[in-house]
mmCIF file of C-alpha atoms in Angstrom:
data_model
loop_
_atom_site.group_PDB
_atom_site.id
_atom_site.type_symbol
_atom_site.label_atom_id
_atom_site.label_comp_id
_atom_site.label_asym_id
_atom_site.label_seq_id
_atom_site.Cartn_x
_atom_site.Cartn_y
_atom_site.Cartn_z
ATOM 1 C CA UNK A 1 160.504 65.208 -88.126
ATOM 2 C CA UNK A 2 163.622 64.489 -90.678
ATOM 3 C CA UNK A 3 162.362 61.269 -91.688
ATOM 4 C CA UNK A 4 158.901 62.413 -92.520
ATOM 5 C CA UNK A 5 160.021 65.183 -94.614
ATOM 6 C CA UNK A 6 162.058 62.649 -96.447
ATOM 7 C CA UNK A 7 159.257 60.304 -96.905
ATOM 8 C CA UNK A 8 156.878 63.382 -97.986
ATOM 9 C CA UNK A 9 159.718 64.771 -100.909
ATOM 10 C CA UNK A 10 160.427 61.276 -102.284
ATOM 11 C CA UNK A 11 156.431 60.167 -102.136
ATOM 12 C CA UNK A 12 155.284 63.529 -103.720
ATOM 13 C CA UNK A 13 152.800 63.342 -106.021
ATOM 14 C CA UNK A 14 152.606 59.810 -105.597
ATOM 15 C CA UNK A 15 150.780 58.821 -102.199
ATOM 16 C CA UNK A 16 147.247 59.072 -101.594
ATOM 17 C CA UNK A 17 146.034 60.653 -97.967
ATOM 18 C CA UNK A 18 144.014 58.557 -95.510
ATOM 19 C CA UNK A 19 140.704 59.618 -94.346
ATOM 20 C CA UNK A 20 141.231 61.429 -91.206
ATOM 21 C CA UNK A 21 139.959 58.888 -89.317
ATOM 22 C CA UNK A 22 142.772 56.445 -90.092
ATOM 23 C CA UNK A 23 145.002 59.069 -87.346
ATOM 24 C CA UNK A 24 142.619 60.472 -85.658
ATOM 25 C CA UNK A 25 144.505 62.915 -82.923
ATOM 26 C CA UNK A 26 143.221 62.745 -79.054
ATOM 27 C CA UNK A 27 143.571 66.305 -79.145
ATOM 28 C CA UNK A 28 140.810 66.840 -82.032
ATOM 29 C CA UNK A 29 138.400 64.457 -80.448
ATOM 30 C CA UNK A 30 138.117 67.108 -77.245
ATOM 31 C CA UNK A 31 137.957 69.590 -79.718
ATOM 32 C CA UNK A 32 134.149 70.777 -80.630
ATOM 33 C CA UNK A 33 134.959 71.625 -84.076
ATOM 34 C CA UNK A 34 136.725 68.564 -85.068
ATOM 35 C CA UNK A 35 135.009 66.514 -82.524
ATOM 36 C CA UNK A 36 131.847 67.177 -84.676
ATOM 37 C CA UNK A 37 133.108 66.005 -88.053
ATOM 38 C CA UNK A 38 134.870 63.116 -86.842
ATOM 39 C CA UNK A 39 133.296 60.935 -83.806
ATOM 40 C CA UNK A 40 134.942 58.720 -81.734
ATOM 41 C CA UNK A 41 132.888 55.998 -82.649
ATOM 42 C CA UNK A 42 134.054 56.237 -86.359
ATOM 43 C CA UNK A 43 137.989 56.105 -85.692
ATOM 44 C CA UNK A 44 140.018 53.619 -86.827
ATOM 45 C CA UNK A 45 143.299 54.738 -85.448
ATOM 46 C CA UNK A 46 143.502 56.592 -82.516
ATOM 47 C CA UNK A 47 146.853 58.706 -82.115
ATOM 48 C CA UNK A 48 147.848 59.366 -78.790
ATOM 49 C CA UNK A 49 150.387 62.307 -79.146
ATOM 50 C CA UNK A 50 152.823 62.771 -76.390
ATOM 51 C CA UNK A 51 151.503 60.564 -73.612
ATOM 52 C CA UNK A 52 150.912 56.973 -74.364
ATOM 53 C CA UNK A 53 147.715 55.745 -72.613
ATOM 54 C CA UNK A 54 149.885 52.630 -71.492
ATOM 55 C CA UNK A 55 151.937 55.111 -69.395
ATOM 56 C CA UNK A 56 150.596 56.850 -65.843
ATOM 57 C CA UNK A 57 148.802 60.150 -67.061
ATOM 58 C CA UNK A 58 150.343 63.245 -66.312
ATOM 59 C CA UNK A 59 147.888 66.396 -65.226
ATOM 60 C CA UNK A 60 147.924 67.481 -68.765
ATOM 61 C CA UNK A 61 146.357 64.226 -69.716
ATOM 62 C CA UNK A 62 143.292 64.175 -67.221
ATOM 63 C CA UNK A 63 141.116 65.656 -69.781
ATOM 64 C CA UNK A 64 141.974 62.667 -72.182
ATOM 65 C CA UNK A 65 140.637 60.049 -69.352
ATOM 66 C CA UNK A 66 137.810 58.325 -71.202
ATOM 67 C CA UNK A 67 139.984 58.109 -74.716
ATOM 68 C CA UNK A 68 142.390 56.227 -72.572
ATOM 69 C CA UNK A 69 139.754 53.855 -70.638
ATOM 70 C CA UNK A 70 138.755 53.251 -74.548
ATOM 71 C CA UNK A 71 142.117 51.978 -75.254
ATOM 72 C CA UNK A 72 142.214 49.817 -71.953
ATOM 73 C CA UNK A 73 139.214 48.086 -72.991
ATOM 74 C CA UNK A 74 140.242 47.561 -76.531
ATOM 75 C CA UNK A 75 143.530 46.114 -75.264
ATOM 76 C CA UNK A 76 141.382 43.954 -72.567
ATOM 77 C CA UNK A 77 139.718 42.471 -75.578
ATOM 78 C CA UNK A 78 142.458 42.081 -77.632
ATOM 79 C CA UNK A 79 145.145 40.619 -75.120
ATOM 80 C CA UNK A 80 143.911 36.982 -75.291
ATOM 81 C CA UNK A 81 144.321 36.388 -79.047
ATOM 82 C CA UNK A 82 147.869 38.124 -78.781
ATOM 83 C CA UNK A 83 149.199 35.560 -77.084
ATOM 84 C CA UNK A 84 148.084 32.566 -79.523
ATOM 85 C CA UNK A 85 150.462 30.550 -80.860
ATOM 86 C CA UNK A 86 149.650 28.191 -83.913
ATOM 87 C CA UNK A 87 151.362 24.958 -84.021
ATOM 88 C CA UNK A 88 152.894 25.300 -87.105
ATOM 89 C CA UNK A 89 154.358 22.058 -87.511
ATOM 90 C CA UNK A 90 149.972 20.631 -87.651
ATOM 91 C CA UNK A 91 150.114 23.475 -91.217
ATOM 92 C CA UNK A 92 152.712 22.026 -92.762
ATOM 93 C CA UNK A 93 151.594 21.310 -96.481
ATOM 94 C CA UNK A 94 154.491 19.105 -97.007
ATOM 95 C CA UNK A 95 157.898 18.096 -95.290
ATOM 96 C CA UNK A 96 159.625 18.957 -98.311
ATOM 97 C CA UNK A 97 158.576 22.619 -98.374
ATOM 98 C CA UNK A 98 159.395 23.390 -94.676
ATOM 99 C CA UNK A 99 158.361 27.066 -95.471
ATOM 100 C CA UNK A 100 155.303 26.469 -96.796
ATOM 101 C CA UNK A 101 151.823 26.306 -94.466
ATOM 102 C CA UNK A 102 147.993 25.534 -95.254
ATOM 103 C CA UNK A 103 146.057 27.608 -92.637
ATOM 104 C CA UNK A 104 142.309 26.771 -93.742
ATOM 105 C CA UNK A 105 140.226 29.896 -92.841
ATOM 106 C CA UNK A 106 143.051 32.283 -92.190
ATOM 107 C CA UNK A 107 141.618 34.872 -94.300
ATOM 108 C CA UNK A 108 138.373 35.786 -93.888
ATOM 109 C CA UNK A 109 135.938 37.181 -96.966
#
């Protein structure tokens, strides 16, 4: 991929590589040998390469059948907050600084 090979010569020597479990590939999840060293349970990104589980699986993709049902039910979970909207206008700090919000608990420690 072009743009990756840009991004890799320009970066050089100054990036530092993610765990592998920050793109962990559906591919080395069925795989014993990876499989072993990096359970599913201890993913925090999981790649789907080539077929997207939001798209009907093809026959090469049967094998891949529970990594997709995980990403169903982590996208059943999710969907309700995705829709949220804050009222923005209730954050306001002030109505001279029309940019500027006050969202008490926002970040959590």
């Amino acid at each position: 991929f072009a743009e990756q090979d840009f991004l890799n010569r320009y970066f050089r020597g100054r990036v530092r590589a993610l765990p592998a479990s920050f793109n962990a590939l559906q591919h080395a999840l069925k795989n014993e040998r990876h499989a072993a060293h990096l359970p599913v349970e201890h993913c925090v990104v999981l790649h789907f390469v080539m077929g997207k589980p939001w798209e009907k699986a093809t026959k090469l993709e049967e094998d891949f059948q529970d990594l997709r049902a995980l990403w169903c039910k982590a996208r059943a979970a999710c969907l309700p907050l995705a829709f949220l909207r804050p009222q923005w206008s209730r954050l306001l700090v002030h109505a001279s600084l029309p940019s500027l919000w006050f969202a008490s608990g926002f970040l959590a420690a």
